Amino acid sequence: MKTFILSVILFFFSESLAAQVLVGGGGEANPDLKTNVQALKNWQALRFGLFIHWGPVTLRGTEIGWSRGREVPIEEYDNLYKEFNPVLFNAKEWVAAAKAAGMKYLIITSKHHDGFCLWDSKYTDYDIMSSPFKRDVLKELAEECKRQDILFGTYYSILDWHHPDYTTRHGGDPRPVGQSDMNRYIVYLKNQIRELIEIYHTNILWFDGEWEDSWDHEKGMDLYRYARGLRDDILINNRVDKGRKDMQGMTLSQKFAGDFGTPEQRVGAFEIERPWESCITICRQWAWKPNDRMKSLRECIQTLAKTAGGGGNLLLNVSPMLDGRIEQRQIDRLRGMGEWLKKNGESIYGTQGGPFKPTDWMVSTRKGNQIFIHLFNWPGKELVLPELSGCQILSARLMGGREMKIMHRNGQIAIQLPPDPVDENDTVIVLKLDKESATIPPLNVTENIIRDLVSCRRRQLAT
Ligand code: H79
């Protein structure tokens, strides 16, 4: 009888845990349409993907979409596709670059705010087939992703500053909006989304440009339902609807549609109940820019670790050049991340964030009965952490290396470190526990470690 009661309690407990994962979905208009949990979990386990922003704008080296009517006059911008001929485009090389980085999925701009379509769309001539290149970039890429076992997804901008029926003008566009019609535009948009799902088998719909007044909450929930109706296991970001608060990217409440949050150009805040993905550029601009400042390998690796430590995915953006190649220095940077992941991938893929909450110089991830500590700065001779209540640390070792001594003092754990960091970018320490790490509630370490650092510095000053 006791066991029965216990299992009933456990059942409800696990059900409520599951319910926490079931956030988002179709929003208040679609109460029965929840996020496809299996698809979500599979995608979360991938942790690291490649974002690609690309289009005729690379002929100018200015920002995609945003430079239309700013750095590049509208008339000129809208005619760039007539010169777009990236003859060195090679889907195999792009996907191989993602693979070499240790990335597991890829999202490409099928259509950005400028309205240009990188695929052979039946519903517009403003697409890649009207350029001198005349090759279906999306098709080649989708097929190559399949071949190389990379999950394929598509970015699609809801706002379209080029389409006559879209009802907001931008960049001093003189065309009157009087004849525009959002209902007609939505027919166009849905037709294109159907193409992306049915012909290109996109697994992720990464919407953007939802913030203008032309779009609203009802339209967002309707679009979500439409896409899920075409394919139930598709994932849709929260920019399908108006629930995103700011660039922190998390959805305000469950009344809004969307399967995951989208912090932009920042690592999301620690959040392990609600799914999210940070999108961050490898350089500064989303679209290719000559001599754009590129992030260091250290920054790239730490950004990935911080994202995983906070509980999210990282979608790192690269933009190929006007000739179709990805810059060699970016390929090299990606490979650098892949090399780090070859040694440390266990601490990223398939992990959850925590239990130690992220700090500037340390984050943690967990999987099974292990916790992975990512050290960005070297704390001295010891790493001091709060004790984990209710479980034992059986061992501490450097990732792929030797075991380290653990001491217990005043409710703290002190792990004896080698004198210097093993990996200047991120040294990973693996803690093996006597039980599952997933159940440990999040712990704040900041104060603890700062105190220890201060005393450590004092000691140094004293000697
Ligand atoms: O597609 C990428 C951006 O174009 C788009 N979302 C990502 C994924 C985006 N939407 N909103 N924003 C970016 C924020 C707007 C930032 C801006 Fe700017 C600051 C627009 C103009 C000044 C960023 C910097 C774009 C141009 C310069």
mmCIF file with all atom_site columns, N, CA and C in Angstrom, residues 369-427:
data_model
loop_
_atom_site.group_PDB
_atom_site.id
_atom_site.type_symbol
_atom_site.label_atom_id
_atom_site.label_alt_id
_atom_site.label_comp_id
_atom_site.label_asym_id
_atom_site.label_entity_id
_atom_site.label_seq_id
_atom_site.pdbx_PDB_ins_code
_atom_site.Cartn_x
_atom_site.Cartn_y
_atom_site.Cartn_z
_atom_site.occupancy
_atom_site.B_iso_or_equiv
_atom_site.pdbx_formal_charge
_atom_site.auth_seq_id
_atom_site.auth_comp_id
_atom_site.auth_asym_id
_atom_site.auth_atom_id
_atom_site.pdbx_PDB_model_num
ATOM 1   N N  . ASN A 1 369 ? 24.821 11.365 -13.674 1.00 0.00 ? 369 ASN A N  1
ATOM 2   C CA . ASN A 1 369 ? 25.287 11.607 -12.300 1.00 0.00 ? 369 ASN A CA 1
ATOM 3   C C  . ASN A 1 369 ? 26.559 12.474 -12.287 1.00 0.00 ? 369 ASN A C  1
ATOM 4   N N  . GLN A 1 370 ? 26.645 13.355 -13.286 1.00 0.00 ? 370 GLN A N  1
ATOM 5   C CA . GLN A 1 370 ? 27.826 14.213 -13.358 1.00 0.00 ? 370 GLN A CA 1
ATOM 6   C C  . GLN A 1 370 ? 27.468 15.698 -13.366 1.00 0.00 ? 370 GLN A C  1
ATOM 7   N N  . ILE A 1 371 ? 28.387 16.497 -12.838 1.00 0.00 ? 371 ILE A N  1
ATOM 8   C CA . ILE A 1 371 ? 28.313 17.958 -12.978 1.00 0.00 ? 371 ILE A CA 1
ATOM 9   C C  . ILE A 1 371 ? 29.605 18.383 -13.660 1.00 0.00 ? 371 ILE A C  1
ATOM 10  N N  . PHE A 1 372 ? 29.491 19.284 -14.628 1.00 0.00 ? 372 PHE A N  1
ATOM 11  C CA . PHE A 1 372 ? 30.676 19.799 -15.309 1.00 0.00 ? 372 PHE A CA 1
ATOM 12  C C  . PHE A 1 372 ? 30.877 21.255 -14.901 1.00 0.00 ? 372 PHE A C  1
ATOM 13  N N  . ILE A 1 373 ? 32.045 21.542 -14.347 1.00 0.00 ? 373 ILE A N  1
ATOM 14  C CA . ILE A 1 373 ? 32.366 22.911 -13.965 1.00 0.00 ? 373 ILE A CA 1
ATOM 15  C C  . ILE A 1 373 ? 33.228 23.502 -15.071 1.00 0.00 ? 373 ILE A C  1
ATOM 16  N N  . HIS A 1 374 ? 32.810 24.640 -15.597 1.00 0.00 ? 374 HIS A N  1
ATOM 17  C CA . HIS A 1 374 ? 33.588 25.320 -16.643 1.00 0.00 ? 374 HIS A CA 1
ATOM 18  C C  . HIS A 1 374 ? 34.284 26.520 -15.998 1.00 0.00 ? 374 HIS A C  1
ATOM 19  N N  . LEU A 1 375 ? 35.593 26.484 -15.974 1.00 0.00 ? 375 LEU A N  1
ATOM 20  C CA . LEU A 1 375 ? 36.346 27.582 -15.357 1.00 0.00 ? 375 LEU A CA 1
ATOM 21  C C  . LEU A 1 375 ? 36.957 28.474 -16.429 1.00 0.00 ? 375 LEU A C  1
ATOM 22  N N  . PHE A 1 376 ? 36.608 29.747 -16.379 1.00 0.00 ? 376 PHE A N  1
ATOM 23  C CA . PHE A 1 376 ? 37.140 30.709 -17.361 1.00 0.00 ? 376 PHE A CA 1
ATOM 24  C C  . PHE A 1 376 ? 38.343 31.459 -16.796 1.00 0.00 ? 376 PHE A C  1
ATOM 25  N N  . ASN A 1 377 ? 38.285 31.725 -15.492 1.00 0.00 ? 377 ASN A N  1
ATOM 26  C CA . ASN A 1 377 ? 39.424 32.341 -14.810 1.00 0.00 ? 377 ASN A CA 1
ATOM 27  C C  . ASN A 1 377 ? 39.897 31.362 -13.753 1.00 0.00 ? 377 ASN A C  1
ATOM 28  N N  . TRP A 1 378 ? 41.153 31.399 -13.464 1.00 0.00 ? 378 TRP A N  1
ATOM 29  C CA . TRP A 1 378 ? 41.689 30.430 -12.509 1.00 0.00 ? 378 TRP A CA 1
ATOM 30  C C  . TRP A 1 378 ? 41.547 30.972 -11.090 1.00 0.00 ? 378 TRP A C  1
ATOM 31  N N  . PRO A 1 379 ? 40.803 30.289 -10.232 1.00 0.00 ? 379 PRO A N  1
ATOM 32  C CA . PRO A 1 379 ? 40.545 30.853 -8.897  1.00 0.00 ? 379 PRO A CA 1
ATOM 33  C C  . PRO A 1 379 ? 41.714 30.716 -7.926  1.00 0.00 ? 379 PRO A C  1
ATOM 34  N N  . GLY A 1 380 ? 42.812 30.143 -8.318  1.00 0.00 ? 380 GLY A N  1
ATOM 35  C CA . GLY A 1 380 ? 43.943 29.966 -7.401  1.00 0.00 ? 380 GLY A CA 1
ATOM 36  C C  . GLY A 1 380 ? 44.218 28.489 -7.199  1.00 0.00 ? 380 GLY A C  1
ATOM 37  N N  . LYS A 1 381 ? 44.610 28.149 -5.981  1.00 0.00 ? 381 LYS A N  1
ATOM 38  C CA . LYS A 1 381 ? 44.996 26.749 -5.737  1.00 0.00 ? 381 LYS A CA 1
ATOM 39  C C  . LYS A 1 381 ? 43.792 25.842 -5.560  1.00 0.00 ? 381 LYS A C  1
ATOM 40  N N  . GLU A 1 382 ? 42.667 26.467 -5.184  1.00 0.00 ? 382 GLU A N  1
ATOM 41  C CA . GLU A 1 382 ? 41.473 25.667 -4.910  1.00 0.00 ? 382 GLU A CA 1
ATOM 42  C C  . GLU A 1 382 ? 40.237 26.283 -5.568  1.00 0.00 ? 382 GLU A C  1
ATOM 43  N N  . LEU A 1 383 ? 39.322 25.394 -5.875  1.00 0.00 ? 383 LEU A N  1
ATOM 44  C CA . LEU A 1 383 ? 37.998 25.845 -6.298  1.00 0.00 ? 383 LEU A CA 1
ATOM 45  C C  . LEU A 1 383 ? 37.055 25.547 -5.134  1.00 0.00 ? 383 LEU A C  1
ATOM 46  N N  . VAL A 1 384 ? 36.439 26.595 -4.605  1.00 0.00 ? 384 VAL A N  1
ATOM 47  C CA . VAL A 1 384 ? 35.545 26.403 -3.459  1.00 0.00 ? 384 VAL A CA 1
ATOM 48  C C  . VAL A 1 384 ? 34.095 26.546 -3.901  1.00 0.00 ? 384 VAL A C  1
ATOM 49  N N  . LEU A 1 385 ? 33.318 25.519 -3.596  1.00 0.00 ? 385 LEU A N  1
ATOM 50  C CA . LEU A 1 385 ? 31.903 25.512 -3.980  1.00 0.00 ? 385 LEU A CA 1
ATOM 51  C C  . LEU A 1 385 ? 31.056 25.169 -2.761  1.00 0.00 ? 385 LEU A C  1
ATOM 52  N N  . PRO A 1 386 ? 29.783 25.582 -2.772  1.00 0.00 ? 386 PRO A N  1
ATOM 53  C CA . PRO A 1 386 ? 28.928 25.167 -1.653  1.00 0.00 ? 386 PRO A CA 1
ATOM 54  C C  . PRO A 1 386 ? 28.691 23.656 -1.700  1.00 0.00 ? 386 PRO A C  1
ATOM 55  N N  . GLU A 1 387 ? 28.521 23.041 -0.546  1.00 0.00 ? 387 GLU A N  1
ATOM 56  C CA . GLU A 1 387 ? 28.192 21.610 -0.498  1.00 0.00 ? 387 GLU A CA 1
ATOM 57  C C  . GLU A 1 387 ? 26.875 21.364 -1.218  1.00 0.00 ? 387 GLU A C  1
ATOM 58  N N  . LEU A 1 388 ? 26.767 20.205 -1.813  1.00 0.00 ? 388 LEU A N  1
ATOM 59  C CA . LEU A 1 388 ? 25.511 19.834 -2.451  1.00 0.00 ? 388 LEU A CA 1
ATOM 60  C C  . LEU A 1 388 ? 24.718 19.061 -1.413  1.00 0.00 ? 388 LEU A C  1
ATOM 61  N N  . SER A 1 389 ? 23.578 19.615 -1.032  1.00 0.00 ? 389 SER A N  1
ATOM 62  C CA . SER A 1 389 ? 22.838 18.910 0.012   1.00 0.00 ? 389 SER A CA 1
ATOM 63  C C  . SER A 1 389 ? 22.163 17.688 -0.587  1.00 0.00 ? 389 SER A C  1
ATOM 64  N N  . GLY A 1 390 ? 22.220 16.603 0.159   1.00 0.00 ? 390 GLY A N  1
ATOM 65  C CA . GLY A 1 390 ? 21.519 15.380 -0.248  1.00 0.00 ? 390 GLY A CA 1
ATOM 66  C C  . GLY A 1 390 ? 22.266 14.509 -1.240  1.00 0.00 ? 390 GLY A C  1
ATOM 67  N N  . CYS A 1 391 ? 23.487 14.886 -1.586  1.00 0.00 ? 391 CYS A N  1
ATOM 68  C CA . CYS A 1 391 ? 24.251 13.958 -2.412  1.00 0.00 ? 391 CYS A CA 1
ATOM 69  C C  . CYS A 1 391 ? 25.751 14.102 -2.180  1.00 0.00 ? 391 CYS A C  1
ATOM 70  N N  . GLN A 1 392 ? 26.450 13.060 -2.550  1.00 0.00 ? 392 GLN A N  1
ATOM 71  C CA . GLN A 1 392 ? 27.896 12.978 -2.307  1.00 0.00 ? 392 GLN A CA 1
ATOM 72  C C  . GLN A 1 392 ? 28.660 13.147 -3.614  1.00 0.00 ? 392 GLN A C  1
ATOM 73  N N  . ILE A 1 393 ? 29.774 13.850 -3.532  1.00 0.00 ? 393 ILE A N  1
ATOM 74  C CA . ILE A 1 393 ? 30.657 13.886 -4.702  1.00 0.00 ? 393 ILE A CA 1
ATOM 75  C C  . ILE A 1 393 ? 31.636 12.728 -4.561  1.00 0.00 ? 393 ILE A C  1
ATOM 76  N N  . LEU A 1 394 ? 31.588 11.813 -5.513  1.00 0.00 ? 394 LEU A N  1
ATOM 77  C CA . LEU A 1 394 ? 32.457 10.632 -5.423  1.00 0.00 ? 394 LEU A CA 1
ATOM 78  C C  . LEU A 1 394 ? 33.867 10.939 -5.912  1.00 0.00 ? 394 LEU A C  1
ATOM 79  N N  . SER A 1 395 ? 33.946 11.802 -6.952  1.00 0.00 ? 395 SER A N  1
ATOM 80  C CA . SER A 1 395 ? 35.276 12.152 -7.459  1.00 0.00 ? 395 SER A CA 1
ATOM 81  C C  . SER A 1 395 ? 35.228 13.454 -8.230  1.00 0.00 ? 395 SER A C  1
ATOM 82  N N  . ALA A 1 396 ? 36.393 14.078 -8.355  1.00 0.00 ? 396 ALA A N  1
ATOM 83  C CA . ALA A 1 396 ? 36.545 15.275 -9.190  1.00 0.00 ? 396 ALA A CA 1
ATOM 84  C C  . ALA A 1 396 ? 37.769 15.041 -10.064 1.00 0.00 ? 396 ALA A C  1
ATOM 85  N N  . ARG A 1 397 ? 37.590 15.227 -11.374 1.00 0.00 ? 397 ARG A N  1
ATOM 86  C CA . ARG A 1 397 ? 38.757 15.089 -12.246 1.00 0.00 ? 397 ARG A CA 1
ATOM 87  C C  . ARG A 1 397 ? 38.710 16.121 -13.358 1.00 0.00 ? 397 ARG A C  1
ATOM 88  N N  . LEU A 1 398 ? 39.870 16.396 -13.922 1.00 0.00 ? 398 LEU A N  1
ATOM 89  C CA . LEU A 1 398 ? 39.919 17.283 -15.083 1.00 0.00 ? 398 LEU A CA 1
ATOM 90  C C  . LEU A 1 398 ? 39.355 16.506 -16.259 1.00 0.00 ? 398 LEU A C  1
ATOM 91  N N  . MET A 1 399 ? 38.611 17.156 -17.130 1.00 0.00 ? 399 MET A N  1
ATOM 92  C CA . MET A 1 399 ? 38.057 16.476 -18.299 1.00 0.00 ? 399 MET A CA 1
ATOM 93  C C  . MET A 1 399 ? 39.199 15.794 -19.064 1.00 0.00 ? 399 MET A C  1
ATOM 94  N N  . GLY A 1 400 ? 39.081 14.486 -19.205 1.00 0.00 ? 400 GLY A N  1
ATOM 95  C CA . GLY A 1 400 ? 40.089 13.716 -19.928 1.00 0.00 ? 400 GLY A CA 1
ATOM 96  C C  . GLY A 1 400 ? 41.416 13.629 -19.188 1.00 0.00 ? 400 GLY A C  1
ATOM 97  N N  . GLY A 1 401 ? 41.414 13.991 -17.905 1.00 0.00 ? 401 GLY A N  1
ATOM 98  C CA . GLY A 1 401 ? 42.689 14.019 -17.184 1.00 0.00 ? 401 GLY A CA 1
ATOM 99  C C  . GLY A 1 401 ? 42.609 13.397 -15.807 1.00 0.00 ? 401 GLY A C  1
ATOM 100 N N  . ARG A 1 402 ? 43.481 13.860 -14.937 1.00 0.00 ? 402 ARG A N  1
ATOM 101 C CA . ARG A 1 402 ? 43.656 13.180 -13.653 1.00 0.00 ? 402 ARG A CA 1
ATOM 102 C C  . ARG A 1 402 ? 42.633 13.620 -12.600 1.00 0.00 ? 402 ARG A C  1
ATOM 103 N N  . GLU A 1 403 ? 42.590 12.796 -11.550 1.00 0.00 ? 403 GLU A N  1
ATOM 104 C CA . GLU A 1 403 ? 41.667 13.064 -10.452 1.00 0.00 ? 403 GLU A CA 1
ATOM 105 C C  . GLU A 1 403 ? 42.252 14.133 -9.534  1.00 0.00 ? 403 GLU A C  1
ATOM 106 N N  . MET A 1 404 ? 41.377 14.893 -8.893  1.00 0.00 ? 404 MET A N  1
ATOM 107 C CA . MET A 1 404 ? 41.843 15.941 -7.982  1.00 0.00 ? 404 MET A CA 1
ATOM 108 C C  . MET A 1 404 ? 41.312 15.694 -6.589  1.00 0.00 ? 404 MET A C  1
ATOM 109 N N  . LYS A 1 405 ? 42.037 16.221 -5.613  1.00 0.00 ? 405 LYS A N  1
ATOM 110 C CA . LYS A 1 405 ? 41.675 15.999 -4.219  1.00 0.00 ? 405 LYS A CA 1
ATOM 111 C C  . LYS A 1 405 ? 40.481 16.894 -3.828  1.00 0.00 ? 405 LYS A C  1
ATOM 112 N N  . ILE A 1 406 ? 39.526 16.316 -3.113  1.00 0.00 ? 406 ILE A N  1
ATOM 113 C CA . ILE A 1 406 ? 38.372 17.096 -2.633  1.00 0.00 ? 406 ILE A CA 1
ATOM 114 C C  . ILE A 1 406 ? 38.442 17.190 -1.105  1.00 0.00 ? 406 ILE A C  1
ATOM 115 N N  . MET A 1 407 ? 38.243 18.393 -0.593  1.00 0.00 ? 407 MET A N  1
ATOM 116 C CA . MET A 1 407 ? 38.201 18.565 0.866   1.00 0.00 ? 407 MET A CA 1
ATOM 117 C C  . MET A 1 407 ? 36.848 19.173 1.260   1.00 0.00 ? 407 MET A C  1
ATOM 118 N N  . HIS A 1 408 ? 36.396 18.826 2.428   1.00 0.00 ? 408 HIS A N  1
ATOM 119 C CA . HIS A 1 408 ? 35.127 19.382 2.926   1.00 0.00 ? 408 HIS A CA 1
ATOM 120 C C  . HIS A 1 408 ? 35.423 20.257 4.139   1.00 0.00 ? 408 HIS A C  1
ATOM 121 N N  . ARG A 1 409 ? 34.994 21.526 4.064   1.00 0.00 ? 409 ARG A N  1
ATOM 122 C CA . ARG A 1 409 ? 35.265 22.473 5.162   1.00 0.00 ? 409 ARG A CA 1
ATOM 123 C C  . ARG A 1 409 ? 34.080 23.410 5.333   1.00 0.00 ? 409 ARG A C  1
ATOM 124 N N  . ASN A 1 410 ? 33.642 23.600 6.516   1.00 0.00 ? 410 ASN A N  1
ATOM 125 C CA . ASN A 1 410 ? 32.587 24.569 6.861   1.00 0.00 ? 410 ASN A CA 1
ATOM 126 C C  . ASN A 1 410 ? 31.449 24.630 5.837   1.00 0.00 ? 410 ASN A C  1
ATOM 127 N N  . GLY A 1 411 ? 30.928 23.506 5.512   1.00 0.00 ? 411 GLY A N  1
ATOM 128 C CA . GLY A 1 411 ? 29.812 23.478 4.567   1.00 0.00 ? 411 GLY A CA 1
ATOM 129 C C  . GLY A 1 411 ? 30.213 23.810 3.141   1.00 0.00 ? 411 GLY A C  1
ATOM 130 N N  . GLN A 1 412 ? 31.510 23.738 2.862   1.00 0.00 ? 412 GLN A N  1
ATOM 131 C CA . GLN A 1 412 ? 31.967 24.003 1.492   1.00 0.00 ? 412 GLN A CA 1
ATOM 132 C C  . GLN A 1 412 ? 32.835 22.859 0.992   1.00 0.00 ? 412 GLN A C  1
ATOM 133 N N  . ILE A 1 413 ? 32.894 22.771 -0.333  1.00 0.00 ? 413 ILE A N  1
ATOM 134 C CA . ILE A 1 413 ? 33.775 21.776 -0.944  1.00 0.00 ? 413 ILE A CA 1
ATOM 135 C C  . ILE A 1 413 ? 34.953 22.552 -1.512  1.00 0.00 ? 413 ILE A C  1
ATOM 136 N N  . ALA A 1 414 ? 36.145 22.066 -1.265  1.00 0.00 ? 414 ALA A N  1
ATOM 137 C CA . ALA A 1 414 ? 37.324 22.691 -1.881  1.00 0.00 ? 414 ALA A CA 1
ATOM 138 C C  . ALA A 1 414 ? 38.009 21.658 -2.762  1.00 0.00 ? 414 ALA A C  1
ATOM 139 N N  . ILE A 1 415 ? 38.158 21.994 -4.016  1.00 0.00 ? 415 ILE A N  1
ATOM 140 C CA . ILE A 1 415 ? 38.815 21.076 -4.949  1.00 0.00 ? 415 ILE A CA 1
ATOM 141 C C  . ILE A 1 415 ? 40.206 21.616 -5.262  1.00 0.00 ? 415 ILE A C  1
ATOM 142 N N  . GLN A 1 416 ? 41.182 20.756 -5.035  1.00 0.00 ? 416 GLN A N  1
ATOM 143 C CA . GLN A 1 416 ? 42.569 21.193 -5.248  1.00 0.00 ? 416 GLN A CA 1
ATOM 144 C C  . GLN A 1 416 ? 42.878 21.257 -6.743  1.00 0.00 ? 416 GLN A C  1
ATOM 145 N N  . LEU A 1 417 ? 43.312 22.431 -7.184  1.00 0.00 ? 417 LEU A N  1
ATOM 146 C CA . LEU A 1 417 ? 43.543 22.627 -8.615  1.00 0.00 ? 417 LEU A CA 1
ATOM 147 C C  . LEU A 1 417 ? 45.033 22.584 -8.943  1.00 0.00 ? 417 LEU A C  1
ATOM 148 N N  . PRO A 1 418 ? 45.366 22.231 -10.187 1.00 0.00 ? 418 PRO A N  1
ATOM 149 C CA . PRO A 1 418 ? 46.764 22.383 -10.616 1.00 0.00 ? 418 PRO A CA 1
ATOM 150 C C  . PRO A 1 418 ? 47.111 23.878 -10.637 1.00 0.00 ? 418 PRO A C  1
ATOM 151 N N  . PRO A 1 419 ? 48.396 24.225 -10.629 1.00 0.00 ? 419 PRO A N  1
ATOM 152 C CA . PRO A 1 419 ? 48.774 25.636 -10.509 1.00 0.00 ? 419 PRO A CA 1
ATOM 153 C C  . PRO A 1 419 ? 48.253 26.520 -11.648 1.00 0.00 ? 419 PRO A C  1
ATOM 154 N N  . ASP A 1 420 ? 48.136 25.974 -12.845 1.00 0.00 ? 420 ASP A N  1
ATOM 155 C CA . ASP A 1 420 ? 47.707 26.785 -13.993 1.00 0.00 ? 420 ASP A CA 1
ATOM 156 C C  . ASP A 1 420 ? 46.519 26.156 -14.689 1.00 0.00 ? 420 ASP A C  1
ATOM 157 N N  . PRO A 1 421 ? 45.749 27.003 -15.396 1.00 0.00 ? 421 PRO A N  1
ATOM 158 C CA . PRO A 1 421 ? 44.619 26.444 -16.142 1.00 0.00 ? 421 PRO A CA 1
ATOM 159 C C  . PRO A 1 421 ? 45.100 25.407 -17.160 1.00 0.00 ? 421 PRO A C  1
ATOM 160 N N  . VAL A 1 422 ? 44.304 24.356 -17.299 1.00 0.00 ? 422 VAL A N  1
ATOM 161 C CA . VAL A 1 422 ? 44.652 23.319 -18.275 1.00 0.00 ? 422 VAL A CA 1
ATOM 162 C C  . VAL A 1 422 ? 44.263 23.798 -19.666 1.00 0.00 ? 422 VAL A C  1
ATOM 163 N N  . ASP A 1 423 ? 43.165 24.536 -19.741 1.00 0.00 ? 423 ASP A N  1
ATOM 164 C CA . ASP A 1 423 ? 42.691 25.092 -21.013 1.00 0.00 ? 423 ASP A CA 1
ATOM 165 C C  . ASP A 1 423 ? 42.403 26.578 -20.774 1.00 0.00 ? 423 ASP A C  1
ATOM 166 N N  . GLU A 1 424 ? 43.166 27.423 -21.415 1.00 0.00 ? 424 GLU A N  1
ATOM 167 C CA . GLU A 1 424 ? 43.057 28.881 -21.203 1.00 0.00 ? 424 GLU A CA 1
ATOM 168 C C  . GLU A 1 424 ? 41.651 29.394 -21.511 1.00 0.00 ? 424 GLU A C  1
ATOM 169 N N  . ASN A 1 425 ? 40.948 28.715 -22.407 1.00 0.00 ? 425 ASN A N  1
ATOM 170 C CA . ASN A 1 425 ? 39.632 29.191 -22.817 1.00 0.00 ? 425 ASN A CA 1
ATOM 171 C C  . ASN A 1 425 ? 38.529 28.733 -21.872 1.00 0.00 ? 425 ASN A C  1
ATOM 172 N N  . ASP A 1 426 ? 38.630 27.520 -21.413 1.00 0.00 ? 426 ASP A N  1
ATOM 173 C CA . ASP A 1 426 ? 37.623 26.942 -20.529 1.00 0.00 ? 426 ASP A CA 1
ATOM 174 C C  . ASP A 1 426 ? 38.114 25.582 -20.057 1.00 0.00 ? 426 ASP A C  1
ATOM 175 N N  . THR A 1 427 ? 38.551 25.513 -18.803 1.00 0.00 ? 427 THR A N  1
ATOM 176 C CA . THR A 1 427 ? 38.963 24.221 -18.237 1.00 0.00 ? 427 THR A CA 1
ATOM 177 C C  . THR A 1 427 ? 37.735 23.559 -17.635 1.00 0.00 ? 427 THR A C  1
#
